[in-house]
Each structure stands twice: as C-alpha cells, then as structure tokens.
Short mmCIF file of C-alpha atoms in Angstrom, two decimals:
data_model
loop_
_atom_site.label_atom_id
_atom_site.label_comp_id
_atom_site.label_asym_id
_atom_site.label_seq_id
_atom_site.Cartn_x
_atom_site.Cartn_y
_atom_site.Cartn_z
CA UNK F 297 75.21 20.80 -28.81
CA UNK F 298 77.70 18.43 -30.37
CA UNK F 299 76.54 16.08 -33.09
CA UNK F 300 77.47 13.13 -30.89
CA UNK F 301 75.48 14.51 -28.03
CA UNK F 302 72.41 14.94 -30.20
CA UNK F 303 72.80 11.44 -31.48
CA UNK F 304 73.15 10.08 -27.97
CA UNK F 305 69.99 11.85 -26.86
CA UNK F 306 68.05 10.66 -29.87
CA UNK F 307 69.18 7.10 -29.22
CA UNK F 308 68.10 7.26 -25.59
CA UNK F 309 64.71 8.52 -26.59
CA UNK F 310 64.34 5.96 -29.32
CA UNK F 311 65.26 3.18 -26.85
CA UNK F 312 62.70 4.50 -24.42
CA UNK F 313 60.00 4.46 -27.07
CA UNK F 314 61.04 1.05 -28.29
CA UNK F 315 60.82 -0.47 -24.82
CA UNK F 316 57.53 1.27 -24.24
CA UNK F 317 56.13 -0.27 -27.40
CA UNK F 318 57.48 -3.70 -26.59
CA UNK F 319 55.45 -6.15 -28.62
CA UNK F 320 55.53 -8.80 -25.93
CA UNK F 321 53.87 -6.58 -23.40
CA UNK F 322 50.13 -6.59 -22.86
CA UNK F 323 50.12 -2.82 -22.49
CA UNK F 324 49.70 -0.78 -25.59
CA UNK F 325 50.56 2.81 -26.14
CA UNK F 326 47.89 5.20 -24.99
CA UNK F 327 46.39 7.55 -27.54
CA UNK F 328 48.42 10.33 -25.96
CA UNK F 329 51.62 8.30 -26.30
CA UNK F 330 50.83 7.57 -29.94
CA UNK F 331 50.47 11.28 -30.49
CA UNK F 332 53.68 12.11 -28.70
CA UNK F 333 55.58 9.39 -30.48
CA UNK F 334 54.33 10.67 -33.84
CA UNK F 335 55.34 14.19 -32.93
CA UNK F 336 58.75 13.02 -31.81
CA UNK F 337 59.34 11.06 -35.00
CA UNK F 338 58.38 14.00 -37.15
CA UNK F 339 60.65 16.36 -35.27
CA UNK F 340 63.88 15.24 -36.85
CA UNK F 341 65.42 12.74 -39.26
CA UNK F 342 67.79 12.01 -36.42
CA UNK F 343 64.89 10.57 -34.43
CA UNK F 344 63.80 8.39 -37.33
CA UNK F 345 67.35 7.20 -37.77
CA UNK F 346 67.73 6.41 -34.07
CA UNK F 347 64.50 4.44 -34.16
CA UNK F 348 65.68 2.37 -37.13
CA UNK F 349 69.01 1.73 -35.43
CA UNK F 350 67.31 0.61 -32.24
CA UNK F 351 65.10 -1.72 -34.30
CA UNK F 352 68.31 -3.09 -35.74
CA UNK F 353 69.78 -3.68 -32.28
CA UNK F 354 66.63 -5.52 -31.28
CA UNK F 355 66.76 -7.61 -34.42
CA UNK F 356 70.41 -8.47 -33.88
CA UNK F 357 69.74 -9.59 -30.31
CA UNK F 358 66.79 -11.62 -31.53
CA UNK F 359 69.04 -13.48 -33.93
CA UNK F 360 71.83 -14.00 -31.48
CA UNK F 361 72.34 -17.70 -30.81
CA UNK F 362 74.92 -17.66 -28.04
CA UNK F 363 72.81 -16.63 -25.07
CA UNK F 364 73.68 -19.74 -23.10
CA UNK F 365 77.30 -18.60 -23.00
CA UNK F 366 76.53 -15.08 -21.84
CA UNK F 367 77.62 -14.79 -18.23
CA UNK F 368 75.43 -12.92 -15.80
CA UNK F 369 77.62 -13.31 -12.76
CA UNK F 370 77.49 -10.34 -10.49
CA UNK F 371 73.99 -9.31 -11.55
CA UNK F 372 72.84 -9.44 -7.94
CA UNK F 373 75.76 -7.45 -6.56
CA UNK F 374 74.98 -4.73 -9.00
CA UNK F 375 71.48 -4.50 -7.65
CA UNK F 376 72.01 -1.90 -4.96
CA UNK F 377 73.70 0.54 -7.20
CA UNK F 378 70.95 0.37 -9.76
CA UNK F 379 68.21 0.69 -7.19
CA UNK F 380 69.81 3.75 -5.74
CA UNK F 381 70.12 5.42 -9.08
CA UNK F 382 66.54 4.57 -9.75
CA UNK F 383 65.47 6.90 -6.97
CA UNK F 384 66.61 9.94 -8.79
CA UNK F 385 63.66 12.09 -9.84
CA UNK F 386 63.63 10.97 -13.40
CA UNK F 387 60.51 11.03 -15.46
CA UNK F 388 59.75 7.56 -16.59
CA UNK F 389 59.53 7.15 -20.31
CA UNK F 390 58.31 10.66 -20.71
CA UNK F 391 59.43 12.03 -24.04
CA UNK F 392 61.80 14.90 -23.78
CA UNK F 393 60.27 18.29 -23.91
CA UNK F 394 60.48 20.34 -26.98
CA UNK F 395 62.71 22.99 -25.55
CA UNK F 396 65.64 20.62 -25.38
CA UNK F 397 65.26 19.91 -29.02
CA UNK F 398 65.29 23.40 -30.43
CA UNK F 399 68.97 24.06 -29.78
CA UNK F 400 69.62 20.74 -31.46
CA UNK F 401 67.77 21.89 -34.54
CA UNK F 402 69.72 25.08 -34.51
CA UNK F 403 72.94 23.16 -34.23
CA UNK F 404 71.81 20.95 -37.08
CA UNK F 405 71.38 24.02 -39.19
CA UNK F 406 74.83 25.23 -38.30
CA UNK F 407 76.27 21.86 -39.20
CA UNK F 408 74.73 22.14 -42.62
CA UNK F 409 76.34 25.53 -42.92
CA UNK F 410 79.76 24.23 -42.12
CA UNK F 411 79.53 21.12 -44.24
CA UNK F 412 77.50 22.36 -47.13
CA UNK F 413 78.93 25.80 -47.49
CA UNK F 414 75.77 26.88 -49.25
CA UNK F 415 74.10 27.90 -46.05
CA UNK F 416 75.10 31.46 -45.41
CA UNK F 417 74.28 34.11 -42.93
CA UNK F 418 73.76 37.22 -44.92
CA UNK F 419 72.42 40.37 -43.43
CA UNK F 420 69.46 39.41 -41.35
CA UNK F 421 68.54 36.07 -42.79
CA UNK F 422 69.86 32.65 -43.53
CA UNK F 423 70.22 31.85 -47.18
CA UNK F 424 70.00 28.31 -48.47
CA UNK F 425 71.01 27.64 -52.04
CA UNK F 426 71.07 24.49 -54.11
CA UNK F 427 73.02 23.87 -57.27
CA UNK F 428 72.24 21.79 -60.25
CA UNK F 429 71.68 18.14 -59.29
CA UNK F 430 71.58 19.07 -55.64
CA UNK F 431 68.67 18.71 -53.30
CA UNK F 432 68.86 19.90 -49.79
CA UNK F 433 66.79 19.59 -46.74
CA UNK F 434 67.34 22.04 -43.95
CA UNK F 435 65.75 22.45 -40.60
CA UNK F 436 65.21 26.07 -39.69
CA UNK F 437 65.75 27.34 -36.18
CA UNK F 438 62.01 27.14 -35.46
CA UNK F 439 61.93 23.44 -36.28
CA UNK F 440 60.30 23.84 -39.67
CA UNK F 441 61.81 21.83 -42.46
CA UNK F 442 62.51 23.17 -45.92
CA UNK F 443 63.20 20.75 -48.69
CA UNK F 444 64.84 22.61 -51.50
CA UNK F 445 64.87 21.26 -55.04
CA UNK F 446 67.81 21.80 -57.42
CA UNK F 447 68.70 25.32 -58.53
CA UNK F 448 66.60 26.89 -55.84
CA UNK F 449 67.19 29.54 -53.26
CA UNK F 450 65.46 30.40 -50.04
CA UNK F 451 66.05 33.16 -47.56
CA UNK F 452 64.77 32.77 -44.02
CA UNK F 453 64.50 35.44 -41.42
CA UNK F 454 63.03 34.67 -38.03
CA UNK F 455 61.80 37.21 -35.54
CA UNK F 456 59.75 36.98 -32.39
CA UNK F 457 56.45 37.52 -34.11
CA UNK F 458 56.89 36.34 -37.66
CA UNK F 459 58.84 33.77 -39.65
CA UNK F 460 59.63 35.30 -43.03
CA UNK F 461 60.78 33.05 -45.84
CA UNK F 462 61.46 34.15 -49.37
CA UNK F 463 61.58 31.62 -52.18
CA UNK F 464 63.91 33.54 -54.45
CA UNK F 465 63.94 30.93 -57.17
CA UNK F 466 63.14 27.30 -57.80
CA UNK F 467 60.83 25.31 -55.62
CA UNK F 468 60.60 24.01 -52.13
CA UNK F 469 58.40 21.96 -49.88
CA UNK F 470 57.76 23.44 -46.47
CA UNK F 471 56.79 21.51 -43.42
CA UNK F 472 55.94 24.13 -40.89
CA UNK F 473 56.25 23.52 -37.19
CA UNK F 474 53.27 24.77 -35.26
CA UNK F 475 53.58 28.14 -33.65
CA UNK F 476 50.30 30.04 -33.54
CA UNK F 477 52.04 33.18 -32.36
CA UNK F 478 54.46 33.35 -35.22
CA UNK F 479 52.93 32.95 -38.65
CA UNK F 480 55.15 31.32 -41.22
CA UNK F 481 55.08 33.39 -44.39
CA UNK F 482 56.58 32.32 -47.69
CA UNK F 483 56.95 35.04 -50.29
CA UNK F 484 57.63 34.30 -53.95
CA UNK F 485 57.50 37.08 -56.50
CA UNK F 486 54.17 38.76 -55.94
CA UNK F 487 52.67 36.05 -53.80
CA UNK F 488 52.69 35.47 -50.08
CA UNK F 489 51.65 32.21 -48.48
CA UNK F 490 50.86 32.23 -44.80
CA UNK F 491 50.78 29.07 -42.73
CA UNK F 492 50.64 28.17 -39.11
CA UNK F 493 51.36 24.47 -39.03
CA UNK F 494 51.10 22.59 -42.26
CA UNK F 495 52.91 21.15 -45.26
CA UNK F 496 52.87 22.77 -48.66
CA UNK F 497 54.93 23.32 -51.76
CA UNK F 498 55.76 26.57 -53.51
CA UNK F 499 57.33 26.68 -56.95
CA UNK F 500 58.38 29.13 -59.57
CA UNK F 501 57.26 28.06 -63.00
CA UNK F 502 58.15 30.51 -65.72
CA UNK F 503 56.52 33.67 -64.35
CA UNK F 504 53.92 31.91 -62.31
CA UNK F 505 53.96 30.83 -58.71
CA UNK F 506 52.28 27.54 -57.90
CA UNK F 507 51.17 26.80 -54.37
CA UNK F 508 50.03 23.28 -53.46
CA UNK F 509 48.89 22.24 -50.01
CA UNK F 510 49.62 18.72 -48.76
CA UNK F 511 48.38 19.12 -45.24
CA UNK F 512 46.60 21.76 -43.17
CA UNK F 513 45.59 25.12 -44.52
CA UNK F 514 47.36 28.16 -45.89
CA UNK F 515 46.30 31.62 -46.98
CA UNK F 516 47.65 32.92 -50.29
CA UNK F 517 47.53 36.55 -51.17
CA UNK F 518 49.09 38.88 -53.65
CA UNK F 519 51.56 41.35 -52.21
CA UNK F 520 52.65 44.71 -53.49
CA UNK F 521 55.85 44.15 -55.44
CA UNK F 522 58.88 46.40 -55.39
CA UNK F 523 58.50 47.56 -51.83
CA UNK F 524 60.83 45.16 -50.14
CA UNK F 525 61.29 45.87 -46.48
CA UNK F 526 64.28 43.62 -46.06
CA UNK F 527 67.32 45.04 -47.77
CA UNK F 528 68.65 42.84 -50.52
CA UNK F 529 72.24 42.40 -49.57
CA UNK F 530 73.10 39.70 -52.07
CA UNK F 531 75.00 40.59 -55.20
CA UNK F 532 74.95 37.18 -56.72
CA UNK F 533 71.33 36.62 -57.46
CA UNK F 534 70.12 35.92 -60.91
CA UNK F 535 68.16 38.68 -62.67
CA UNK F 536 64.96 36.70 -62.22
CA UNK F 537 65.47 36.98 -58.50
CA UNK F 538 65.49 40.73 -58.54
CA UNK F 539 63.18 42.25 -56.01
CA UNK F 540 61.04 39.40 -54.92
CA UNK F 541 58.18 40.55 -52.77
CA UNK F 542 59.21 40.61 -49.19
CA UNK F 543 56.96 38.78 -46.85
CA UNK F 544 57.06 41.81 -44.66
CA UNK F 545 54.83 43.86 -46.91
CA UNK F 546 51.84 41.60 -46.70
CA UNK F 547 48.87 43.77 -46.05
CA UNK F 548 45.72 42.52 -44.50
CA UNK F 549 43.48 44.51 -46.77
CA UNK F 550 44.24 42.51 -49.90
CA UNK F 551 41.91 39.67 -50.68
CA UNK F 552 43.35 36.33 -49.85
CA UNK F 553 42.70 32.84 -51.07
CA UNK F 554 42.36 30.03 -48.56
CA UNK F 555 43.80 26.70 -49.56
CA UNK F 556 43.23 23.44 -47.75
CA UNK F 557 44.86 20.06 -48.29
CA UNK F 558 44.65 18.85 -51.85
CA UNK F 559 44.11 22.35 -53.26
CA UNK F 560 46.33 24.28 -55.60
CA UNK F 561 46.42 27.83 -56.88
CA UNK F 562 48.52 29.39 -59.61
CA UNK F 563 49.34 33.06 -59.28
CA UNK F 564 50.36 34.81 -62.46
CA UNK F 565 53.03 37.44 -62.80
CA UNK F 566 50.30 40.07 -63.00
CA UNK F 567 49.30 39.12 -59.49
CA UNK F 568 45.96 37.67 -60.49
CA UNK F 569 45.22 34.23 -59.19
CA UNK F 570 43.60 31.50 -61.20
CA UNK F 571 40.67 29.77 -59.55
CA UNK F 572 41.62 27.35 -56.82
CA UNK F 573 41.60 23.82 -58.13
CA UNK F 574 41.45 20.42 -56.62
CA UNK F 575 44.59 18.40 -57.30
CA UNK F 576 46.05 15.09 -56.32
CA UNK F 577 48.50 16.68 -53.89
CA UNK F 578 50.76 13.67 -53.91
CA UNK F 579 51.06 13.88 -57.67
CA UNK F 580 51.33 17.65 -57.75
CA UNK F 581 54.09 17.52 -55.15
CA UNK F 582 55.78 14.43 -56.58
CA UNK F 583 58.90 16.52 -57.19
CA UNK F 584 59.44 16.73 -53.46
CA UNK F 585 59.82 12.96 -53.47
CA UNK F 586 62.24 12.96 -56.35
CA UNK F 587 59.67 12.11 -58.95
CA UNK F 588 58.85 14.20 -61.99
CA UNK F 589 55.35 14.16 -63.41
CA UNK F 590 54.65 15.39 -66.91
CA UNK F 591 51.25 15.86 -68.47
CA UNK F 592 51.88 16.57 -72.10
CA UNK F 593 55.12 18.55 -71.82
CA UNK F 594 57.49 18.94 -74.81
CA UNK F 595 60.44 16.60 -74.57
CA UNK F 596 62.87 19.50 -74.69
CA UNK F 597 61.38 20.95 -71.50
CA UNK F 598 61.29 17.54 -69.90
CA UNK F 599 65.00 17.10 -70.57
CA UNK F 600 65.68 20.50 -69.08
CA UNK F 601 63.83 19.51 -65.94
CA UNK F 602 65.84 16.29 -65.69
CA UNK F 603 69.07 18.19 -66.16
CA UNK F 604 68.27 20.26 -63.12
CA UNK F 605 68.30 17.12 -61.05
CA UNK F 606 71.34 15.36 -62.47
CA UNK F 607 75.00 15.86 -63.15
CA UNK F 608 74.63 13.80 -66.28
CA UNK F 609 73.11 16.12 -68.83
CA UNK F 610 70.60 15.04 -71.41
CA UNK F 611 70.54 16.71 -74.81
CA UNK F 612 67.75 16.28 -77.30
CA UNK F 613 68.70 16.79 -80.92
CA UNK F 614 66.19 17.49 -83.62
CA UNK F 615 63.35 19.98 -83.53
CA UNK F 616 60.62 17.41 -84.11
CA UNK F 617 61.86 15.16 -81.36
CA UNK F 618 62.14 18.10 -78.97
CA UNK F 619 58.52 19.00 -79.60
CA UNK F 620 57.13 15.57 -78.85
CA UNK F 621 54.84 15.61 -75.87
CA UNK F 622 55.68 13.51 -72.87
CA UNK F 623 53.18 12.14 -70.41
CA UNK F 624 54.43 10.10 -67.49
CA UNK F 625 56.03 9.85 -64.08
CA UNK F 626 59.79 9.46 -63.77
CA UNK F 627 62.43 9.13 -61.11
CA UNK F 628 64.24 12.46 -61.27
CA UNK F 629 67.60 10.93 -60.42
CA UNK F 630 67.44 8.42 -63.23
CA UNK F 631 67.49 9.87 -66.77
CA UNK F 632 67.77 6.35 -68.13
CA UNK F 633 64.10 5.76 -67.37
CA UNK F 634 63.23 8.73 -69.54
CA UNK F 635 65.51 7.49 -72.31
CA UNK F 636 63.88 4.09 -72.22
CA UNK F 637 60.51 5.80 -72.40
CA UNK F 638 61.50 7.90 -75.42
CA UNK F 639 62.96 4.84 -77.09
CA UNK F 640 59.70 2.99 -76.68
CA UNK F 641 57.69 5.66 -78.47
CA UNK F 642 60.07 7.01 -81.08
CA UNK F 643 62.88 5.80 -83.23
CA UNK F 644 65.91 7.37 -81.62
CA UNK F 645 69.62 6.87 -81.28
CA UNK F 646 71.25 7.34 -77.90
CA UNK F 647 74.92 8.19 -77.64
CA UNK F 648 77.19 8.82 -74.66
CA UNK F 649 79.92 11.22 -75.81
CA UNK F 650 81.41 11.24 -72.31
CA UNK F 651 80.49 10.48 -68.73
CA UNK F 652 78.64 13.75 -68.31
CA UNK F 653 76.47 13.80 -71.38
CA UNK F 654 73.80 11.79 -73.08
CA UNK F 655 72.59 12.75 -76.53
CA UNK F 656 69.27 11.56 -77.82
CA UNK F 657 68.64 12.18 -81.50
CA UNK F 658 66.00 11.15 -83.97
CA UNK F 659 67.33 8.06 -85.68
CA UNK F 660 68.15 8.61 -89.35
CA UNK L 16 39.51 1.68 -37.16
CA UNK L 17 40.15 -0.15 -33.92
CA UNK L 18 41.29 1.78 -30.93
CA UNK L 19 44.94 0.95 -30.39
CA UNK L 20 44.63 1.81 -26.72
CA UNK L 21 42.08 -0.85 -25.97
CA UNK L 22 43.33 -4.16 -24.70
CA UNK L 23 40.88 -6.08 -26.81
CA UNK L 24 42.91 -5.18 -29.84
CA UNK L 25 46.34 -6.06 -28.65
CA UNK L 26 46.71 -8.83 -31.18
CA UNK L 27 45.56 -6.50 -33.88
CA UNK L 28 47.99 -3.83 -32.88
CA UNK L 29 50.76 -6.35 -32.60
CA UNK L 30 50.15 -7.57 -36.11
CA UNK L 31 50.06 -4.07 -37.52
CA UNK L 32 53.43 -3.18 -36.05
CA UNK L 33 54.97 -6.55 -36.47
CA UNK L 34 54.44 -7.10 -40.17
CA UNK L 35 55.94 -3.89 -41.47
CA UNK L 36 58.78 -4.16 -39.01
CA UNK L 37 59.61 -7.67 -40.15
CA UNK L 38 59.37 -6.57 -43.72
CA UNK L 39 61.75 -3.75 -43.07
CA UNK L 40 64.28 -5.90 -41.29
CA UNK L 41 64.14 -9.05 -43.36
CA UNK L 42 62.46 -7.86 -46.52
CA UNK L 43 63.82 -7.86 -49.99
CA UNK L 44 65.89 -4.77 -49.51
CA UNK L 45 69.57 -4.89 -48.76
CA UNK L 46 70.22 -2.34 -46.05
CA UNK L 47 73.65 -1.59 -44.80
CA UNK L 48 73.80 -0.08 -41.36
CA UNK L 49 75.71 2.80 -42.89
CA UNK L 50 72.72 3.47 -45.14
CA UNK L 51 70.25 3.66 -42.29
CA UNK L 52 70.86 7.38 -41.83
CA UNK L 53 70.14 8.09 -45.48
CA UNK L 54 67.08 5.92 -45.42
CA UNK L 55 65.96 7.74 -42.29
CA UNK L 56 66.17 11.07 -44.13
CA UNK L 57 63.86 9.83 -46.81
CA UNK L 58 61.54 8.13 -44.33
CA UNK L 59 61.37 11.31 -42.30
CA UNK L 60 60.30 13.37 -45.29
CA UNK L 61 57.68 10.88 -46.33
CA UNK L 62 56.34 10.77 -42.79
CA UNK L 63 55.81 14.50 -42.98
CA UNK L 64 53.60 14.13 -45.98
CA UNK L 65 50.94 12.16 -44.20
CA UNK L 66 48.23 13.83 -42.25
CA UNK L 67 48.97 13.82 -38.56
CA UNK L 68 45.64 12.15 -37.87
CA UNK L 69 46.61 9.23 -40.10
CA UNK L 70 50.03 8.68 -38.60
CA UNK L 71 48.87 9.03 -35.03
CA UNK L 72 46.57 6.05 -35.38
CA UNK L 73 49.55 3.74 -35.88
CA UNK L 74 52.87 5.55 -36.00
CA UNK L 75 54.99 2.44 -35.63
CA UNK L 76 53.35 0.80 -38.60
CA UNK L 77 53.81 3.92 -40.71
CA UNK L 78 57.44 4.19 -39.71
CA UNK L 79 58.40 0.66 -40.62
CA UNK L 80 56.15 0.44 -43.64
CA UNK L 81 57.73 3.52 -45.13
CA UNK L 82 61.20 2.34 -44.14
CA UNK L 83 60.62 -0.97 -45.83
CA UNK L 84 59.36 0.78 -48.97
CA UNK L 85 62.36 3.06 -49.09
CA UNK L 86 64.73 0.14 -48.54
CA UNK L 87 63.06 -1.76 -51.36
CA UNK L 88 63.28 1.22 -53.69
CA UNK L 89 66.97 1.53 -52.93
CA UNK L 90 67.48 -2.09 -53.77
CA UNK L 91 65.67 -1.64 -57.09
CA UNK L 92 67.71 1.42 -57.92
CA UNK L 93 70.90 -0.45 -57.09
CA UNK L 94 69.83 -3.25 -59.40
CA UNK L 95 69.16 -0.77 -62.20
CA UNK L 96 72.58 0.72 -61.90
CA UNK L 97 73.91 -2.74 -61.92
CA UNK L 98 72.30 -3.47 -65.29
CA UNK L 99 73.61 -0.33 -66.85
CA UNK L 100 77.12 -0.79 -65.64
CA UNK L 101 78.01 -4.44 -66.18
CA UNK L 102 81.63 -3.86 -65.23
CA UNK L 103 80.51 -3.16 -61.67
CA UNK L 104 79.38 -6.72 -61.46
CA UNK L 105 82.71 -8.17 -60.42
CA UNK L 106 83.31 -5.76 -57.61
CA UNK L 107 79.75 -6.06 -56.37
CA UNK L 108 79.86 -9.81 -56.29
CA UNK L 109 83.17 -9.77 -54.49
CA UNK L 110 81.80 -7.32 -51.97
CA UNK L 111 78.72 -9.41 -51.34
CA UNK L 112 80.79 -12.39 -50.43
CA UNK L 113 82.65 -10.75 -47.61
CA UNK L 114 79.58 -9.06 -46.25
CA UNK L 115 78.27 -10.57 -43.10
CA UNK L 116 74.72 -11.54 -42.45
CA UNK L 117 73.50 -11.57 -38.89
CA UNK L 118 73.75 -15.33 -38.89
CA UNK L 119 77.41 -15.45 -39.88
CA UNK L 120 79.97 -16.44 -37.31
CA UNK L 121 81.58 -13.01 -37.50
CA UNK L 122 78.27 -11.26 -36.81
CA UNK L 123 77.46 -13.63 -33.97
CA UNK L 124 80.86 -12.95 -32.41
CA UNK L 125 80.32 -9.24 -32.78
CA UNK L 126 76.94 -9.39 -31.05
CA UNK L 127 78.55 -11.48 -28.32
CA UNK L 128 81.33 -8.94 -27.89
CA UNK L 129 78.87 -6.05 -27.72
CA UNK L 130 76.62 -7.83 -25.21
CA UNK L 131 79.67 -8.44 -23.00
CA UNK L 132 80.19 -4.70 -22.66
CA UNK L 133 76.92 -4.41 -20.74
CA UNK L 134 76.72 -4.66 -16.96
CA UNK L 135 75.94 -8.12 -15.56
CA UNK L 136 72.42 -7.06 -14.68
CA UNK L 137 71.71 -5.63 -18.12
CA UNK L 138 73.01 -8.85 -19.63
CA UNK L 139 70.82 -10.88 -17.34
CA UNK L 140 67.72 -8.96 -18.30
CA UNK L 141 68.12 -9.12 -22.05
CA UNK L 142 69.14 -12.75 -21.77
CA UNK L 143 65.91 -13.58 -19.96
CA UNK L 144 64.01 -11.71 -22.62
CA UNK L 145 65.61 -13.22 -25.67
CA UNK L 146 66.61 -16.65 -24.42
CA UNK L 147 63.63 -17.52 -22.25
CA UNK L 148 61.09 -15.31 -23.96
CA UNK L 149 59.91 -13.65 -20.75
CA UNK L 150 57.95 -10.41 -20.70
CA UNK L 151 59.26 -7.36 -18.89
CA UNK L 152 56.88 -8.04 -16.01
CA UNK L 153 57.99 -11.66 -15.72
CA UNK L 154 61.63 -10.59 -15.72
CA UNK L 155 60.93 -8.10 -12.95
CA UNK L 156 59.32 -10.83 -10.89
CA UNK L 157 62.08 -13.33 -11.58
CA UNK L 158 64.93 -11.12 -10.47
CA UNK L 159 62.99 -9.25 -7.81
CA UNK L 160 63.09 -5.69 -9.04
CA UNK L 161 60.37 -3.32 -10.19
CA UNK L 162 59.08 -3.24 -13.73
CA UNK L 163 60.42 0.24 -13.98
CA UNK L 164 63.96 -0.91 -13.26
CA UNK L 165 63.69 -3.62 -15.90
CA UNK L 166 62.54 -1.17 -18.53
CA UNK L 167 65.19 1.32 -17.60
CA UNK L 168 67.90 -1.29 -17.93
CA UNK L 169 66.52 -2.30 -21.30
CA UNK L 170 66.64 1.28 -22.47
CA UNK L 171 70.20 1.65 -21.31
CA UNK L 172 71.26 -1.60 -22.92
CA UNK L 173 69.78 -0.67 -26.27
CA UNK L 174 71.35 2.77 -26.19
CA UNK L 175 74.74 1.27 -25.40
CA UNK L 176 74.43 -1.43 -28.01
CA UNK L 177 73.50 1.04 -30.69
CA UNK L 178 76.88 2.65 -30.20
CA UNK L 179 78.70 -0.58 -29.60
CA UNK L 180 77.47 -2.95 -32.31
CA UNK L 181 79.69 -2.77 -35.36
CA UNK L 182 77.70 -4.82 -37.80
CA UNK L 183 77.91 -4.02 -41.46
CA UNK L 184 74.28 -4.51 -42.25
CA UNK L 185 70.88 -5.23 -40.89
CA UNK L 186 69.21 -8.54 -41.38
CA UNK L 187 67.69 -7.17 -44.52
CA UNK L 188 69.80 -9.35 -46.73
CA UNK L 189 67.96 -12.40 -45.53
CA UNK L 190 66.00 -12.59 -48.71
CA UNK L 191 62.43 -13.63 -48.32
CA UNK L 192 62.85 -15.23 -44.96
CA UNK L 193 59.67 -13.66 -43.69
#
C-alpha cells in the first residue's frame, strides 16, 4: 500500500474515532470502544499522528471566526445523493479490522528499508542496524515494534510458528504484538527471552545480557551457544557478534526464569543468571526514552555512553577526572547537560576544538 | 476509578479528556504542524510503555497528556539550544514574526478556503456545530437527516480538512491562553 493510502486510511479512522468521542455528545465510549481505541492507537505511530492532526483540524475550526460568511447553499439538493450513499453496507464507526493493517505495517517496514538503507534482507531474516548517534524504530511484519538504540543490530526472522529475533549487539526495546500461536523469541548471546504479548528491553552490557520487563511477562532461559541453526550470512559483523545463540535452539528442558513487569535479570557470559530483582522499570528502561541513568559510573564510561548517542563527541582528559563517579539522569541527546553537571562538581575546563568535539579536562 | 461508560460520569469524562487536550493544543509548547508526525512517534512509544489496563481506562486523556508533555519537552529543548547558540537568535526571532497563529488573518483565510472545499451539506453541518454550538443529534433534527448521516459527514469533513488545511502550526503558540 502506498504511503499516501495508509495515511488516508489512518485519517479516516482517526476522524471516525474523533467524532465518536465528541465531547458535546451525551454518549460516552463504551468500555469495548475504549479498548478498541487503545488498541488502534498502539498499533502504529501513523494512527497517533492522524489523531493529533484531526485534533488540530477540530481546534482550527473551533477558532474560525468567519462562519457567518460560509455559504451553505445547495445543502438540501445534495441530500439525495448522500442518503443514497448512506445505504451502502458500511459498518458504522467500527474500527477497521486488523487484517487491513498488517500489509500497511509491512509496507512501513519496506519504506524504512528504502529510506534508511540500514534495513536489509539478508538470507532469511531482516537485519536492522543503527549507527552511532542513530536511533531507529521499526515495525516488524507481525506488528511488533523494535526500538533500536545507537550502535545496535537486530536480526528478525518470521515463520508461521515462531518469531525469531536476535539482538546481535547493543540494546533494544521490544513491544510485542499478541500472537499466542507464534511465540516471540529474542536471543542475545547465550540468553533467550520468550514473550507472547508484552514490552521489554534487552541489552548487551559488557559480557552480560540484561532483560527488563515493562509490561506483561517473559520467560528467560539460557541457550546452548555455538549451535546456531540459522546460517550466519553476514560478513560485516563485529567480532563480539560472532555466533550469537540462535533463538531456534531453545530447548524446553533448560530451566527458565519467569519475569513479570518491573522485574529484571542479568545473565552472565557463563550462562548463569543472577537472581531476579525488582527494579523501577521506567528507570531501568530510561534509555528507551532517550534518557541515560547512571548510578555511580566512572565519568569515562559515561562519556562513552553519551558518544554512542551523539555526533558531537565528548572527550574526558585526565585520569582522575575520568575515574570520578557519576550519579544522575541525563538527556542522551544533550551532552551539555552532562557538562554542566561535571562543571558543578569539579573544577574543569571545557573546550570546543571543532563542531564535532568537546573536550573536558581537569582545570589546571 | 469511575466507569467511563456510565452516563453519570459524563462531566467527569469530559473534564479528563478536555484538560489534556486543551493543554496540548494551547499549552506552552510551540508545535508546528510539520512536527506533529515526529511528536506522534514519541507519543506512540510512550503509549506503549503503559500497561494496557491503565490506558484503556481513559485512552484519550493519555494520548493528549503525553502529547502535551512531549510538546513541552520539545519547547524546552529548543530553548536550551537557543541559549547555547546565541547567533541563532536573529533567525529565530525573524521566523517567529512571520509565523501565523490560528487567529491571524492569514490563518483565518486559510481555514475559510479549506472549509469552502467541502460540499454544501458538510459545510452546513460543521457550521451548525461550531457557530451555533449544536450537538450532533440537534443538527440531525434541524436538517432532517439521521444522526448517522451527520456523523458520517463530520468524519468526511475532518478527513478532507486534514489534507486540505495548510496551516503552519497548531494553536500551541497561544501561550498560556488556557
């Protein structure tokens, strides 16, 4: 489906919802409508956008002052035509069924491929890659949404009975569309995370894999490494990406850890999992909202994390300064907030050798 | 929490939707229409992070509350950039001056032009709604058609106007007019 066509459909649906929710009407949305509207909104950013645009149209009309000059001649003559059309068997205000939306999602994915260039079809899966300072959100063909952080890579391979995703490097937030018949499995190194319909984050941190659940429930289990079922066709992967566990080798016999919302587990490179802990999921997944949270992390590592998110690169000079521990929450896209923070706690000099670099050094 | 489906809570429901919507449209965030798509991306992702059970109770309120937050954050970020790059000041100020608000003559003319592209009956219906403040049911009665026809014409008008209206920004620049 063309982009324009998808937009047109989304707008029609948004208008239908808007009129249905008309604030002047005594009728309110039924619980079922509320549910359907929520589902519709969370299907696609396009729907959210259409809704905001329709709100804008309504607002503009509400502020229009020239109604008295708007001619309505001919309104009556038009009546017959409209009445006739009204007899067509059209469902009134019923939200469109899901089936019509899936091709749209697929098309959206293809668009990303064409525009972004980083979305490739390789072998039997789609590969999504982000560069430094690049974040990318992609809807998979099943309607699930992957939000990829900078310097990350995901491979997705969909079949009729399983949705296999491999987080090759970096981190990503997954919002899984419900499909009880096709488990959604994310593999990262020696860890496999299985979900049915939920939202969770998976990240590589040094050799560990961190899984945090925002909504719903997932099962995490170690998988046998080095027996990948899917052939690795890529030549360009970093050494750290070598032989990630394929989701396909998940065996039911291995003990698994169940994680519900607000829970986190860290799986070490050895395959052993630390005890499940309770976390503030919003804080633990702050990165997916463009925020970076540090709890006593050396400044040098903090700078490195920032550099992942920005074209402007931050360099810390001086061993002592680099070792200082940072505790705080920052906007990933704004290194200046970090610089201000450092400046408040240490005597530093900040220089801008060129547009791409910022150097922070201990002041003499 | 009150049941949004029960008529006894209409006023309640109205207030819940109304306030965040107003804040989004006329809050302290400057939103260009061209930015709505980007804002929508961010709003979409934040919507996903709430539990379904939370959002379902009042999806409209969540939508516009989040949108208004995102718009406000954008405005703050823009201001920050502004401080760091004083030489942008001149161009920004110049740009602000030519920008239209919904109350400007240019914007009013544009709305007028867009409304004129509708069919006479669609014009009649939205005119009755916005000028006389009638409800959908009252409009149906006034012009002698079914409620369903009125709503359908509304839907069509809004869809057309979304494509037709060429305004530069939403009313969001109306600082603090809430």
